[in-house]
mmCIF file of C-alpha atoms in Angstrom:
data_model
loop_
_atom_site.group_PDB
_atom_site.id
_atom_site.type_symbol
_atom_site.label_atom_id
_atom_site.label_comp_id
_atom_site.label_asym_id
_atom_site.label_seq_id
_atom_site.Cartn_x
_atom_site.Cartn_y
_atom_site.Cartn_z
ATOM 1 C CA MET A 1 0.489 0.016 -0.013
ATOM 2 C CA THR A 2 1.391 3.300 -0.940
ATOM 3 C CA ASP A 3 1.865 6.547 1.902
ATOM 4 C CA TYR A 4 -0.464 8.361 -0.050
ATOM 5 C CA THR A 5 -4.106 8.607 -1.685
ATOM 6 C CA VAL A 6 -5.587 8.579 -5.057
ATOM 7 C CA HIS A 7 -8.421 10.773 -5.497
ATOM 8 C CA ILE A 8 -10.702 10.177 -8.588
ATOM 9 C CA VAL A 9 -12.778 12.996 -10.113
ATOM 10 C CA ASP A 10 -15.465 11.340 -12.556
ATOM 11 C CA ASP A 11 -18.924 12.036 -12.938
ATOM 12 C CA GLU A 12 -19.696 8.698 -14.220
ATOM 13 C CA GLU A 13 -19.918 6.370 -11.601
ATOM 14 C CA ALA A 14 -18.813 3.109 -14.107
ATOM 15 C CA VAL A 15 -15.389 4.636 -14.905
ATOM 16 C CA ARG A 16 -14.894 6.090 -11.369
ATOM 17 C CA LYS A 17 -15.698 2.576 -9.720
ATOM 18 C CA SER A 18 -13.163 0.615 -12.946
ATOM 19 C CA LEU A 19 -10.751 2.613 -12.316
ATOM 20 C CA ALA A 20 -10.992 2.765 -8.826
ATOM 21 C CA PHE A 21 -11.016 -0.958 -8.297
ATOM 22 C CA MET A 22 -7.950 -1.349 -10.967
ATOM 23 C CA LEU A 23 -5.988 1.077 -8.770
ATOM 24 C CA THR A 24 -6.988 -0.620 -5.602
ATOM 25 C CA MET A 25 -5.928 -3.950 -6.904
ATOM 26 C CA SER A 26 -2.837 -2.685 -7.560
ATOM 27 C CA GLY A 27 -1.789 -1.285 -4.195
ATOM 28 C CA PHE A 28 -3.039 2.065 -3.718
ATOM 29 C CA ALA A 29 -4.840 3.828 -1.516
ATOM 30 C CA VAL A 30 -8.018 5.405 -3.154
ATOM 31 C CA LYS A 31 -10.782 7.640 -2.386
ATOM 32 C CA MET A 32 -13.628 9.091 -5.519
ATOM 33 C CA HIS A 33 -15.275 11.989 -5.867
ATOM 34 C CA PRO A 34 -18.346 11.781 -7.995
ATOM 35 C CA SER A 35 -18.004 15.808 -9.071
ATOM 36 C CA ALA A 36 -15.202 18.531 -9.346
ATOM 37 C CA GLU A 37 -17.528 20.470 -7.370
ATOM 38 C CA ALA A 38 -17.472 17.665 -4.780
ATOM 39 C CA PHE A 39 -13.409 17.442 -4.646
ATOM 40 C CA LEU A 40 -12.705 20.990 -3.888
ATOM 41 C CA ALA A 41 -14.748 20.751 -1.000
ATOM 42 C CA PHE A 42 -12.799 18.250 0.373
ATOM 43 C CA ALA A 43 -9.404 19.232 -1.341
ATOM 44 C CA PRO A 44 -8.363 21.185 1.917
ATOM 45 C CA ASP A 45 -8.790 18.581 3.925
ATOM 46 C CA VAL A 46 -5.912 16.376 1.570
ATOM 47 C CA ARG A 47 -2.756 15.132 2.562
ATOM 48 C CA ASP A 48 -0.671 13.563 0.600
ATOM 49 C CA GLY A 49 -3.200 12.980 -2.401
ATOM 50 C CA VAL A 50 -2.481 12.589 -6.219
ATOM 51 C CA LEU A 51 -4.968 13.658 -8.067
ATOM 52 C CA VAL A 52 -6.753 12.067 -11.279
ATOM 53 C CA THR A 53 -9.515 14.354 -12.909
ATOM 54 C CA ASP A 54 -11.314 13.716 -15.799
ATOM 55 C CA LEU A 55 -11.404 16.767 -18.228
ATOM 56 C CA ARG A 56 -14.985 16.828 -19.446
ATOM 57 C CA MET A 57 -17.573 16.944 -16.594
ATOM 58 C CA PRO A 58 -20.933 18.903 -16.384
ATOM 59 C CA GLU A 59 -20.702 22.226 -14.313
ATOM 60 C CA MET A 60 -17.110 22.076 -13.404
ATOM 61 C CA SER A 61 -14.416 20.702 -15.844
ATOM 62 C CA GLY A 62 -10.725 18.994 -14.743
ATOM 63 C CA VAL A 63 -9.388 22.558 -16.098
ATOM 64 C CA ASP A 64 -11.331 24.727 -14.056
ATOM 65 C CA LEU A 65 -11.288 22.303 -10.933
ATOM 66 C CA LEU A 66 -7.521 22.690 -11.539
ATOM 67 C CA ARG A 67 -7.639 26.657 -11.624
ATOM 68 C CA ASN A 68 -9.564 26.515 -8.553
ATOM 69 C CA LEU A 69 -7.303 24.741 -6.450
ATOM 70 C CA GLY A 70 -4.563 26.793 -7.627
ATOM 71 C CA GLU A 71 -6.414 30.245 -6.493
ATOM 72 C CA ARG A 72 -6.844 28.447 -3.266
ATOM 73 C CA LYS A 73 -3.248 27.562 -3.042
ATOM 74 C CA ILE A 74 -4.149 23.705 -2.745
ATOM 75 C CA LYS A 75 -1.212 22.020 -4.034
ATOM 76 C CA ILE A 76 -1.932 18.537 -5.144
ATOM 77 C CA PRO A 77 -0.129 16.819 -8.116
ATOM 78 C CA SER A 78 -2.619 16.581 -10.677
ATOM 79 C CA ILE A 79 -3.447 14.227 -13.632
ATOM 80 C CA VAL A 80 -5.765 14.971 -16.101
ATOM 81 C CA ILE A 81 -7.563 12.563 -18.435
ATOM 82 C CA THR A 82 -8.820 13.320 -21.867
ATOM 83 C CA GLY A 83 -10.538 12.132 -24.959
ATOM 84 C CA HIS A 84 -9.122 12.016 -28.440
ATOM 85 C CA GLY A 85 -8.882 15.359 -29.523
ATOM 86 C CA ASP A 86 -8.687 17.284 -26.746
ATOM 87 C CA VAL A 87 -5.103 18.389 -26.425
ATOM 88 C CA PRO A 88 -5.420 21.399 -26.585
ATOM 89 C CA MET A 89 -7.818 21.564 -23.667
ATOM 90 C CA ALA A 90 -4.915 19.416 -21.965
ATOM 91 C CA VAL A 91 -2.416 22.201 -22.368
ATOM 92 C CA ASP A 92 -4.718 24.306 -21.083
ATOM 93 C CA ALA A 93 -4.932 21.982 -18.207
ATOM 94 C CA MET A 94 -1.153 21.616 -17.712
ATOM 95 C CA LYS A 95 -0.685 25.466 -17.812
ATOM 96 C CA ALA A 96 -2.920 25.282 -14.747
ATOM 97 C CA GLY A 97 -0.874 22.975 -12.959
ATOM 98 C CA ALA A 98 -1.001 19.081 -14.105
ATOM 99 C CA VAL A 99 1.666 16.918 -14.004
ATOM 100 C CA ASP A 100 0.377 15.149 -16.714
ATOM 101 C CA PHE A 101 -2.677 14.329 -19.365
ATOM 102 C CA ILE A 102 -3.412 10.775 -20.251
ATOM 103 C CA GLU A 103 -5.319 10.222 -23.783
ATOM 104 C CA LYS A 104 -8.101 7.551 -23.552
ATOM 105 C CA PRO A 105 -8.453 4.552 -24.176
ATOM 106 C CA PHE A 106 -5.190 3.993 -22.204
ATOM 107 C CA GLU A 107 -3.512 0.756 -20.548
ATOM 108 C CA ASP A 108 -3.360 0.041 -16.653
ATOM 109 C CA SER A 109 0.021 0.362 -16.842
ATOM 110 C CA VAL A 110 -0.070 4.223 -18.157
ATOM 111 C CA ILE A 111 -1.650 5.419 -15.476
ATOM 112 C CA ILE A 112 -0.039 3.183 -12.741
ATOM 113 C CA GLU A 113 3.129 4.805 -14.008
ATOM 114 C CA ALA A 114 1.656 8.691 -14.372
ATOM 115 C CA ILE A 115 0.257 8.407 -10.222
ATOM 116 C CA GLU A 116 3.619 7.035 -9.510
ATOM 117 C CA ARG A 117 5.317 10.275 -11.217
ATOM 118 C CA ALA A 118 2.873 12.647 -9.627
ATOM 119 C CA SER A 119 3.476 11.048 -6.488
ATOM 120 C CA GLU A 120 7.201 11.858 -6.834
ATOM 121 C CA HIS A 121 6.247 15.572 -6.181
ATOM 122 C CA LEU A 122 4.905 15.294 -2.534
ATOM 123 C CA MET A 123 8.478 14.349 -2.084
ATOM 124 C CA ALA A 124 9.628 17.290 -3.302
ATOM 125 C CA SER A 125 12.257 15.624 -5.006
ATOM 126 C CA GLN A 126 14.438 17.924 -7.812
ATOM 127 C CA ASP A 127 13.160 17.510 -10.980
ATOM 128 C CA ALA A 128 15.293 15.139 -13.499
ATOM 129 C CA ASP A 129 14.754 18.118 -16.010
ATOM 130 C CA ALA A 130 16.310 20.622 -14.491
ATOM 131 C CA LEU A 131 15.451 24.184 -15.651
ATOM 132 C CA SER A 132 19.287 24.981 -17.273
ATOM 133 C CA ASP A 133 18.500 21.198 -19.231
ATOM 134 C CA ILE A 134 15.584 22.240 -20.298
ATOM 135 C CA GLN A 135 16.702 25.606 -21.702
ATOM 136 C CA ALA A 136 20.163 24.647 -23.398
ATOM 137 C CA ARG A 137 18.014 22.121 -25.402
ATOM 138 C CA LEU A 138 16.071 24.629 -26.689
ATOM 139 C CA GLU A 139 19.051 26.805 -28.184
ATOM 140 C CA THR A 140 19.451 23.393 -30.270
ATOM 141 C CA LEU A 141 16.291 23.929 -32.158
ATOM 142 C CA SER A 142 16.722 26.009 -35.090
ATOM 143 C CA GLU A 143 14.106 28.397 -35.695
ATOM 144 C CA ARG A 144 11.574 26.410 -37.631
ATOM 145 C CA GLU A 145 11.554 23.486 -34.803
ATOM 146 C CA ARG A 146 10.995 27.004 -32.320
ATOM 147 C CA GLN A 147 7.742 27.595 -34.398
ATOM 148 C CA VAL A 148 6.626 24.151 -34.652
ATOM 149 C CA LEU A 149 7.006 23.264 -31.076
ATOM 150 C CA SER A 150 5.525 27.099 -29.783
ATOM 151 C CA ALA A 151 2.148 25.505 -32.382
ATOM 152 C CA VAL A 152 2.401 22.342 -30.875
ATOM 153 C CA VAL A 153 2.627 23.507 -27.097
ATOM 154 C CA ALA A 154 -0.698 25.800 -28.534
ATOM 155 C CA GLY A 155 -2.093 22.223 -29.121
ATOM 156 C CA LEU A 156 -2.486 22.655 -32.891
ATOM 157 C CA PRO A 157 -2.618 19.169 -35.091
ATOM 158 C CA ASN A 158 -0.199 18.749 -37.739
ATOM 159 C CA LYS A 159 -2.451 20.195 -40.704
ATOM 160 C CA SER A 160 -3.048 23.311 -39.226
ATOM 161 C CA ILE A 161 0.424 24.104 -38.120
ATOM 162 C CA ALA A 162 1.726 23.111 -42.202
ATOM 163 C CA TYR A 163 -1.237 25.920 -43.507
ATOM 164 C CA ASP A 164 0.226 27.996 -40.921
ATOM 165 C CA LEU A 165 3.638 28.066 -41.740
ATOM 166 C CA ASP A 166 3.265 27.127 -45.460
ATOM 167 C CA ILE A 167 5.182 24.100 -45.173
ATOM 168 C CA SER A 168 3.340 20.307 -46.029
ATOM 169 C CA PRO A 169 1.963 17.857 -43.079
ATOM 170 C CA ARG A 170 5.135 15.645 -43.790
ATOM 171 C CA THR A 171 7.732 18.477 -43.121
ATOM 172 C CA VAL A 172 6.094 19.452 -39.905
ATOM 173 C CA GLU A 173 6.282 15.832 -38.876
ATOM 174 C CA VAL A 174 10.032 15.130 -39.799
ATOM 175 C CA HIS A 175 10.292 18.838 -37.561
ATOM 176 C CA ARG A 176 8.029 17.392 -34.916
ATOM 177 C CA ALA A 177 10.239 14.670 -34.809
ATOM 178 C CA ASN A 178 13.136 16.067 -34.649
ATOM 179 C CA VAL A 179 12.241 18.793 -31.639
ATOM 180 C CA MET A 180 11.177 15.345 -29.493
ATOM 181 C CA ALA A 181 14.856 14.275 -29.685
ATOM 182 C CA LYS A 182 16.568 17.307 -29.437
ATOM 183 C CA MET A 183 14.236 17.825 -26.147
ATOM 184 C CA ARG A 184 14.411 14.069 -25.523
ATOM 185 C CA ALA A 185 11.263 13.916 -24.829
ATOM 186 C CA LYS A 186 9.532 10.797 -23.847
ATOM 187 C CA SER A 187 5.783 11.813 -24.963
ATOM 188 C CA LEU A 188 3.996 14.638 -25.933
ATOM 189 C CA PRO A 189 2.982 15.529 -22.497
ATOM 190 C CA HIS A 190 6.303 15.577 -21.535
ATOM 191 C CA LEU A 191 7.495 17.629 -24.146
ATOM 192 C CA VAL A 192 4.607 20.136 -23.168
ATOM 193 C CA ARG A 193 6.003 19.723 -19.735
ATOM 194 C CA MET A 194 9.355 20.608 -20.352
ATOM 195 C CA ALA A 195 8.153 23.762 -22.515
ATOM 196 C CA LEU A 196 5.792 24.758 -20.143
ATOM 197 C CA ALA A 197 8.724 24.822 -17.514
ATOM 198 C CA SER A 198 11.150 26.672 -19.172
ATOM 199 C CA GLY A 199 8.418 29.677 -20.132
ATOM 200 C CA PHE A 200 8.734 28.829 -23.697
ATOM 201 C CA GLY A 201 4.943 29.197 -25.222
ATOM 202 C CA PRO A 202 2.820 29.974 -28.041
ATOM 203 C CA SER A 203 4.731 32.781 -29.654
#
């Protein structure tokens, strides 16, 4: 059993219970909340917790929940679960304080690894991606690669990036792959996380 609790916020009971069951069987302490409002009321009492929230919910979205937590100075490492095509909203969630976002459908191992990464923030351990390292990697990008990275952080799809930069979608893919390699990003969320941490954003 972990020494922290995973708080699941999702308005769909079946999804909530399914995820809670899987995490409990994997050794996590779990508490379920039926809405963002319900968790927000409970949040001041949270000690050593990791939040897993759905992005799209009625009344208050996952992004709004994170913004509310930020305004109240309540610090809880948070993971946002998002449907396909919600990347721009997921980027907003990371700007609001999420440490990761996961696209549905996902394997059990993906959410478990994300929770374990988020829990490292509870220990205030030094981030492996030190700011100076990230900025040194940014310096290696060409002007075009920086433009592509800026568009990716803004949540734009490849076709939109290609149109805006007047290049082919295939060329965008090549630049995007180069950016991932030069930044040593393991995934899109990892790339966005590094860019936001360094203050690099859409121009």
